[in-house]
């Protein structure tokens, strides 16, 4: 290896690490790993530099393996670089956001899907949900559940958390009574049911000229009715796993005339991997 090939290799691995930093679902393993991976990369890059700094700047140009490795590192660096830019673009938005109060309390909450790019928010591909958020809660180990893919609702930290109205307005829709789905159960009949009742037990509040949808609540927990006025901070339901959802979480999005509207909470625009420390 020459210093040039080492540099291209390090750039490639660095961009891949940054890509994972942006798009990884760190709540599956531990949010703390997100920081540790970046720190470990810089440590390893520094250590490897001292091992190769004595090598020649260039390798043997006529050796096809050397030239192929340089080409491969360059192509992969370009690919991961573009992916990082795509993820970074999701941190910005146009237009005026609707300013809301965060609808959950007493925990550390993690944004699994969020932002203005499909690479960090799959909802972004659907205009009404362009800025939708999927939110879970983290335990002290930085994970969202006891286990990687448990099949019991209660093993998810957020399950049963009270959802509070994020604004003052009027309830335009309130659905209750739909059954909850077993986490990660994706049989054919189950998928049909999920699609038919995508939002599950949910509440829609009209405020600030937009409709705020909060979905996937526990059956029997919806605490408001259609037509009722609500004040910011009023309890409206509890986080569950009803509708088109693979695991307990809160889905929330703002919509106006069939188009998604960006939301801010305490003046923060949440993206994938954003944390909210809510009291």
mmCIF file of C-alpha atoms in Angstrom:
data_model
loop_
_atom_site.group_PDB
_atom_site.id
_atom_site.type_symbol
_atom_site.label_atom_id
_atom_site.label_comp_id
_atom_site.label_asym_id
_atom_site.label_seq_id
_atom_site.Cartn_x
_atom_site.Cartn_y
_atom_site.Cartn_z
ATOM 1 C CA UNK A 1 0.000 0.000 0.000
ATOM 2 C CA UNK A 2 1.185 3.536 -0.805
ATOM 3 C CA UNK A 3 0.257 6.722 1.005
ATOM 4 C CA UNK A 4 -2.055 7.600 -1.873
ATOM 5 C CA UNK A 5 -3.969 4.328 -1.687
ATOM 6 C CA UNK A 6 -4.099 4.641 2.132
ATOM 7 C CA UNK A 7 -5.549 8.134 1.800
ATOM 8 C CA UNK A 8 -8.229 7.046 -0.680
ATOM 9 C CA UNK A 9 -9.079 4.027 1.466
ATOM 10 C CA UNK A 10 -9.352 6.196 4.598
ATOM 11 C CA UNK A 11 -11.563 8.719 2.795
ATOM 12 C CA UNK A 12 -13.816 5.892 1.613
ATOM 13 C CA UNK A 13 -14.141 4.371 5.104
ATOM 14 C CA UNK A 14 -14.611 7.840 6.618
ATOM 15 C CA UNK A 15 -17.456 8.703 4.260
ATOM 16 C CA UNK A 16 -19.063 5.325 4.913
ATOM 17 C CA UNK A 17 -18.810 5.969 8.669
ATOM 18 C CA UNK A 18 -20.384 9.414 8.283
ATOM 19 C CA UNK A 19 -23.112 7.869 6.131
ATOM 20 C CA UNK A 20 -23.905 5.398 8.920
ATOM 21 C CA UNK A 21 -23.786 8.269 11.414
ATOM 22 C CA UNK A 22 -26.582 9.977 9.461
ATOM 23 C CA UNK A 23 -28.785 7.091 8.344
ATOM 24 C CA UNK A 24 -28.208 4.318 10.895
ATOM 25 C CA UNK A 25 -31.052 3.242 13.180
ATOM 26 C CA UNK A 26 -28.886 3.456 16.278
ATOM 27 C CA UNK A 27 -31.825 2.853 18.616
ATOM 28 C CA UNK A 28 -31.749 -0.840 17.622
ATOM 29 C CA UNK A 29 -28.308 -1.435 19.152
ATOM 30 C CA UNK A 30 -27.561 1.649 21.268
ATOM 31 C CA UNK A 31 -27.542 5.345 20.546
ATOM 32 C CA UNK A 32 -24.182 5.552 22.312
ATOM 33 C CA UNK A 33 -22.628 3.495 19.491
ATOM 34 C CA UNK A 34 -23.307 6.390 17.133
ATOM 35 C CA UNK A 35 -20.683 8.483 18.878
ATOM 36 C CA UNK A 36 -18.340 5.580 19.603
ATOM 37 C CA UNK A 37 -18.132 4.562 15.937
ATOM 38 C CA UNK A 38 -17.001 8.046 14.908
ATOM 39 C CA UNK A 39 -14.432 8.223 17.706
ATOM 40 C CA UNK A 40 -13.080 4.771 16.851
ATOM 41 C CA UNK A 41 -12.738 5.722 13.188
ATOM 42 C CA UNK A 42 -10.603 8.759 13.994
ATOM 43 C CA UNK A 43 -8.439 6.733 16.404
ATOM 44 C CA UNK A 44 -7.889 3.965 13.850
ATOM 45 C CA UNK A 45 -7.205 6.450 11.045
ATOM 46 C CA UNK A 46 -4.581 8.218 13.161
ATOM 47 C CA UNK A 47 -2.904 4.969 14.191
ATOM 48 C CA UNK A 48 -2.805 3.661 10.635
ATOM 49 C CA UNK A 49 -1.272 6.909 9.403
ATOM 50 C CA UNK A 50 1.785 6.437 11.592
ATOM 51 C CA UNK A 51 2.151 2.943 10.150
ATOM 52 C CA UNK A 52 2.114 4.085 6.506
ATOM 53 C CA UNK A 53 3.742 7.525 6.630
ATOM 54 C CA UNK A 54 7.114 6.008 5.733
ATOM 55 C CA UNK A 55 5.710 4.404 2.556
ATOM 56 C CA UNK A 56 6.166 6.011 -0.883
ATOM 57 C CA UNK A 57 3.525 8.482 -1.971
ATOM 58 C CA UNK A 58 2.663 6.417 -5.036
ATOM 59 C CA UNK A 59 2.612 2.708 -5.701
ATOM 60 C CA UNK A 60 3.723 0.794 -8.781
ATOM 61 C CA UNK A 61 1.550 2.286 -11.526
ATOM 62 C CA UNK A 62 1.965 -0.685 -13.855
ATOM 63 C CA UNK A 63 0.481 -3.180 -11.411
ATOM 64 C CA UNK A 64 -3.158 -3.679 -12.291
ATOM 65 C CA UNK A 65 -4.167 -4.574 -8.742
ATOM 66 C CA UNK A 66 -2.845 -1.278 -7.443
ATOM 67 C CA UNK A 67 -4.628 0.712 -10.148
ATOM 68 C CA UNK A 68 -7.836 -1.280 -9.658
ATOM 69 C CA UNK A 69 -7.781 -0.631 -5.908
ATOM 70 C CA UNK A 70 -7.383 3.104 -6.498
ATOM 71 C CA UNK A 71 -10.320 3.056 -8.908
ATOM 72 C CA UNK A 72 -12.464 1.054 -6.477
ATOM 73 C CA UNK A 73 -11.700 3.384 -3.542
ATOM 74 C CA UNK A 74 -12.474 6.420 -5.710
ATOM 75 C CA UNK A 75 -15.805 5.047 -6.943
ATOM 76 C CA UNK A 76 -16.920 4.003 -3.467
ATOM 77 C CA UNK A 77 -15.832 7.344 -2.012
ATOM 78 C CA UNK A 78 -17.920 9.149 -4.621
ATOM 79 C CA UNK A 79 -20.907 6.904 -3.884
ATOM 80 C CA UNK A 80 -20.785 7.386 -0.126
ATOM 81 C CA UNK A 81 -20.055 11.086 -0.576
ATOM 82 C CA UNK A 82 -23.231 11.531 -2.606
ATOM 83 C CA UNK A 83 -25.167 9.497 -0.039
ATOM 84 C CA UNK A 84 -23.903 11.764 2.753
ATOM 85 C CA UNK A 85 -24.962 14.842 0.779
ATOM 86 C CA UNK A 86 -28.411 13.307 0.223
ATOM 87 C CA UNK A 87 -28.786 12.680 3.951
ATOM 88 C CA UNK A 88 -27.495 16.158 4.813
ATOM 89 C CA UNK A 89 -30.001 17.756 2.449
ATOM 90 C CA UNK A 90 -32.766 16.308 4.638
ATOM 91 C CA UNK A 91 -31.719 18.640 7.455
ATOM 92 C CA UNK A 92 -33.215 21.642 5.658
ATOM 93 C CA UNK A 93 -36.650 22.685 4.433
ATOM 94 C CA UNK A 94 -38.411 25.515 2.617
ATOM 95 C CA UNK A 95 -41.403 27.429 3.851
ATOM 96 C CA UNK A 96 -42.716 28.339 7.258
ATOM 97 C CA UNK A 97 -42.986 25.477 9.764
ATOM 98 C CA UNK A 98 -45.807 24.922 12.210
ATOM 99 C CA UNK A 99 -44.448 25.418 15.730
ATOM 100 C CA UNK A 100 -45.611 22.758 18.152
ATOM 101 C CA UNK A 101 -45.030 21.557 21.687
ATOM 102 C CA UNK A 102 -43.429 18.131 21.889
ATOM 103 C CA UNK A 103 -46.296 15.658 22.539
ATOM 104 C CA UNK A 104 -44.456 13.289 24.900
ATOM 105 C CA UNK A 105 -43.062 13.746 28.401
ATOM 106 C CA UNK A 106 -40.760 12.228 31.002
ATOM 107 C CA UNK A 107 -38.173 10.540 28.821
ATOM 108 C CA UNK A 108 -35.490 10.631 26.176
ATOM 109 C CA UNK A 109 -37.164 10.366 22.779
ATOM 110 C CA UNK A 110 -35.480 9.317 19.552
ATOM 111 C CA UNK A 111 -36.503 10.143 15.984
ATOM 112 C CA UNK A 112 -36.372 6.948 13.941
ATOM 113 C CA UNK A 113 -37.697 8.548 10.759
ATOM 114 C CA UNK A 114 -37.604 12.294 10.195
ATOM 115 C CA UNK A 115 -36.215 14.961 7.917
ATOM 116 C CA UNK A 116 -36.683 16.211 4.388
ATOM 117 C CA UNK A 117 -35.059 13.384 2.391
ATOM 118 C CA UNK A 118 -36.161 9.790 1.767
ATOM 119 C CA UNK A 119 -32.743 8.427 2.761
ATOM 120 C CA UNK A 120 -33.433 9.466 6.371
ATOM 121 C CA UNK A 121 -37.243 9.569 6.262
ATOM 122 C CA UNK A 122 -39.169 7.126 4.071
ATOM 123 C CA UNK A 123 -42.346 9.198 4.607
ATOM 124 C CA UNK A 124 -40.768 11.935 2.497
ATOM 125 C CA UNK A 125 -41.726 10.017 -0.649
ATOM 126 C CA UNK A 126 -45.436 10.641 0.122
ATOM 127 C CA UNK A 127 -46.424 14.327 -0.219
ATOM 128 C CA UNK A 128 -48.992 14.413 2.647
ATOM 129 C CA UNK A 129 -46.416 12.911 5.035
ATOM 130 C CA UNK A 130 -43.330 14.639 3.688
ATOM 131 C CA UNK A 131 -42.162 15.770 7.142
ATOM 132 C CA UNK A 132 -43.690 12.981 9.225
ATOM 133 C CA UNK A 133 -41.865 11.695 12.296
ATOM 134 C CA UNK A 134 -41.696 8.231 13.847
ATOM 135 C CA UNK A 135 -40.697 8.590 17.481
ATOM 136 C CA UNK A 136 -39.612 6.009 20.043
ATOM 137 C CA UNK A 137 -38.298 6.303 23.583
ATOM 138 C CA UNK A 138 -34.840 5.185 24.732
ATOM 139 C CA UNK A 139 -33.902 3.369 27.910
ATOM 140 C CA UNK A 140 -30.726 3.982 29.902
ATOM 141 C CA UNK A 141 -28.774 1.747 27.524
ATOM 142 C CA UNK A 142 -29.763 3.893 24.538
ATOM 143 C CA UNK A 143 -32.047 1.281 22.972
ATOM 144 C CA UNK A 144 -35.755 1.454 22.189
ATOM 145 C CA UNK A 145 -36.691 -1.997 23.531
ATOM 146 C CA UNK A 146 -35.601 -4.974 25.595
ATOM 147 C CA UNK A 147 -34.247 -7.067 22.732
ATOM 148 C CA UNK A 148 -33.653 -6.448 19.042
ATOM 149 C CA UNK A 149 -37.110 -7.452 17.761
ATOM 150 C CA UNK A 150 -39.358 -8.458 20.689
ATOM 151 C CA UNK A 151 -42.895 -9.615 19.987
ATOM 152 C CA UNK A 152 -44.431 -8.136 23.145
ATOM 153 C CA UNK A 153 -45.651 -4.519 23.258
ATOM 154 C CA UNK A 154 -44.577 -3.988 26.848
ATOM 155 C CA UNK A 155 -40.915 -4.599 25.995
ATOM 156 C CA UNK A 156 -40.827 -1.364 24.007
ATOM 157 C CA UNK A 157 -39.904 1.576 26.221
ATOM 158 C CA UNK A 158 -42.416 3.987 24.672
ATOM 159 C CA UNK A 159 -45.395 1.657 24.944
ATOM 160 C CA UNK A 160 -48.198 3.222 26.987
ATOM 161 C CA UNK A 161 -46.659 6.707 27.153
ATOM 162 C CA UNK A 162 -49.289 9.441 27.286
ATOM 163 C CA UNK A 163 -49.577 11.592 24.154
ATOM 164 C CA UNK A 164 -50.329 15.260 24.807
ATOM 165 C CA UNK A 165 -51.838 17.746 22.392
ATOM 166 C CA UNK A 166 -48.987 19.618 20.684
ATOM 167 C CA UNK A 167 -51.144 22.690 20.096
ATOM 168 C CA UNK A 168 -54.431 24.408 20.900
ATOM 169 C CA UNK A 169 -57.132 23.611 18.384
ATOM 170 C CA UNK A 170 -60.108 21.420 17.536
ATOM 171 C CA UNK A 171 -60.343 17.658 17.102
ATOM 172 C CA UNK A 172 -61.457 16.955 13.537
ATOM 173 C CA UNK A 173 -61.134 13.176 13.751
ATOM 174 C CA UNK A 174 -60.766 10.611 16.552
ATOM 175 C CA UNK A 175 -60.649 6.875 15.870
ATOM 176 C CA UNK A 176 -60.591 4.239 18.605
ATOM 177 C CA UNK A 177 -61.355 0.551 19.008
ATOM 178 C CA UNK A 178 -58.978 -0.946 16.443
ATOM 179 C CA UNK A 179 -56.938 -3.923 17.605
ATOM 180 C CA UNK A 180 -53.207 -3.741 18.123
ATOM 181 C CA UNK A 181 -50.775 -5.584 15.883
ATOM 182 C CA UNK A 182 -48.204 -8.071 17.129
ATOM 183 C CA UNK A 183 -44.808 -6.418 16.594
ATOM 184 C CA UNK A 184 -43.125 -7.468 13.332
ATOM 185 C CA UNK A 185 -45.980 -9.784 12.324
ATOM 186 C CA UNK A 186 -46.247 -9.299 8.557
ATOM 187 C CA UNK A 187 -48.500 -12.102 7.272
ATOM 188 C CA UNK A 188 -50.696 -11.519 4.204
ATOM 189 C CA UNK A 189 -53.944 -11.006 6.162
ATOM 190 C CA UNK A 190 -52.113 -8.826 8.648
ATOM 191 C CA UNK A 191 -50.713 -6.648 5.877
ATOM 192 C CA UNK A 192 -54.180 -6.180 4.368
ATOM 193 C CA UNK A 193 -55.525 -5.075 7.740
ATOM 194 C CA UNK A 194 -52.598 -2.705 8.261
ATOM 195 C CA UNK A 195 -53.217 -1.011 4.913
ATOM 196 C CA UNK A 196 -56.950 -0.716 5.539
ATOM 197 C CA UNK A 197 -56.402 0.924 8.925
ATOM 198 C CA UNK A 198 -53.026 2.567 8.307
ATOM 199 C CA UNK A 199 -53.248 5.166 11.097
ATOM 200 C CA UNK A 200 -54.802 2.744 13.572
ATOM 201 C CA UNK A 201 -56.343 4.447 16.582
ATOM 202 C CA UNK A 202 -55.556 8.083 15.976
ATOM 203 C CA UNK A 203 -56.428 11.726 16.545
ATOM 204 C CA UNK A 204 -56.339 14.652 14.123
ATOM 205 C CA UNK A 205 -56.247 18.188 15.511
ATOM 206 C CA UNK A 206 -56.787 21.284 13.386
ATOM 207 C CA UNK A 207 -54.549 24.099 14.616
ATOM 208 C CA UNK A 208 -52.605 26.966 13.059
ATOM 209 C CA UNK A 209 -54.291 26.208 9.727
ATOM 210 C CA UNK A 210 -52.937 22.653 9.485
ATOM 211 C CA UNK A 211 -54.095 19.162 10.440
ATOM 212 C CA UNK A 212 -51.895 17.366 12.973
ATOM 213 C CA UNK A 213 -52.222 13.568 12.854
ATOM 214 C CA UNK A 214 -51.008 11.386 15.734
ATOM 215 C CA UNK A 215 -51.330 7.679 15.046
ATOM 216 C CA UNK A 216 -50.988 4.077 16.350
ATOM 217 C CA UNK A 217 -52.566 4.522 19.794
ATOM 218 C CA UNK A 218 -53.611 1.801 22.238
ATOM 219 C CA UNK A 219 -57.281 0.811 21.817
ATOM 220 C CA UNK A 220 -59.425 2.398 24.494
ATOM 221 C CA UNK A 221 -56.859 5.110 25.226
ATOM 222 C CA UNK A 222 -58.136 7.856 22.916
ATOM 223 C CA UNK A 223 -59.261 10.565 25.347
ATOM 224 C CA UNK A 224 -60.930 13.069 22.986
ATOM 225 C CA UNK A 225 -63.836 13.083 20.555
ATOM 226 C CA UNK A 226 -64.458 14.657 17.190
ATOM 227 C CA UNK A 227 -65.513 18.284 17.496
ATOM 228 C CA UNK A 228 -63.975 18.835 20.930
ATOM 229 C CA UNK A 229 -61.641 21.771 21.557
ATOM 230 C CA UNK A 230 -58.247 20.909 23.042
ATOM 231 C CA UNK A 231 -55.589 22.980 24.725
ATOM 232 C CA UNK A 232 -51.875 22.467 24.289
ATOM 233 C CA UNK A 233 -50.775 19.842 26.810
ATOM 234 C CA UNK A 234 -54.132 18.061 27.105
ATOM 235 C CA UNK A 235 -53.795 14.237 27.133
ATOM 236 C CA UNK A 236 -55.282 12.723 23.987
ATOM 237 C CA UNK A 237 -54.210 9.070 24.025
ATOM 238 C CA UNK A 238 -51.411 6.578 24.645
ATOM 239 C CA UNK A 239 -48.667 5.224 22.383
ATOM 240 C CA UNK A 240 -49.484 1.762 21.074
ATOM 241 C CA UNK A 241 -49.139 -0.464 18.022
ATOM 242 C CA UNK A 242 -52.409 -0.229 16.092
ATOM 243 C CA UNK A 243 -52.564 0.271 12.333
ATOM 244 C CA UNK A 244 -49.747 0.007 9.787
ATOM 245 C CA UNK A 245 -46.868 -0.213 12.233
ATOM 246 C CA UNK A 246 -44.239 -2.823 12.920
ATOM 247 C CA UNK A 247 -43.593 -1.774 16.523
ATOM 248 C CA UNK A 248 -44.937 0.670 19.143
ATOM 249 C CA UNK A 249 -44.100 4.263 18.301
ATOM 250 C CA UNK A 250 -45.715 7.654 17.793
ATOM 251 C CA UNK A 251 -46.290 8.757 14.221
ATOM 252 C CA UNK A 252 -46.982 12.463 13.853
ATOM 253 C CA UNK A 253 -47.249 14.691 10.816
ATOM 254 C CA UNK A 254 -48.728 18.033 9.784
ATOM 255 C CA UNK A 255 -50.700 18.406 6.569
ATOM 256 C CA UNK A 256 -52.326 21.241 4.661
ATOM 257 C CA UNK A 257 -54.282 20.733 1.423
ATOM 258 C CA UNK A 258 -52.778 17.307 0.872
ATOM 259 C CA UNK A 259 -49.170 18.411 1.377
ATOM 260 C CA UNK A 260 -46.883 17.872 4.322
ATOM 261 C CA UNK A 261 -45.871 20.877 6.391
ATOM 262 C CA UNK A 262 -42.576 21.013 8.317
ATOM 263 C CA UNK A 263 -42.881 20.944 12.108
ATOM 264 C CA UNK A 264 -40.622 22.317 14.798
ATOM 265 C CA UNK A 265 -40.633 21.446 18.477
ATOM 266 C CA UNK A 266 -39.064 24.045 20.746
ATOM 267 C CA UNK A 267 -37.764 25.573 17.488
ATOM 268 C CA UNK A 268 -36.021 22.313 16.524
ATOM 269 C CA UNK A 269 -36.580 20.562 13.205
ATOM 270 C CA UNK A 270 -36.197 16.876 14.060
ATOM 271 C CA UNK A 271 -34.377 14.471 11.768
ATOM 272 C CA UNK A 272 -33.401 10.821 12.017
ATOM 273 C CA UNK A 273 -31.272 10.313 15.141
ATOM 274 C CA UNK A 274 -32.477 13.567 16.760
ATOM 275 C CA UNK A 275 -33.046 13.318 20.505
ATOM 276 C CA UNK A 276 -35.617 15.168 22.598
ATOM 277 C CA UNK A 277 -35.072 15.306 26.354
ATOM 278 C CA UNK A 278 -38.632 15.872 27.504
ATOM 279 C CA UNK A 279 -39.740 16.519 31.070
#
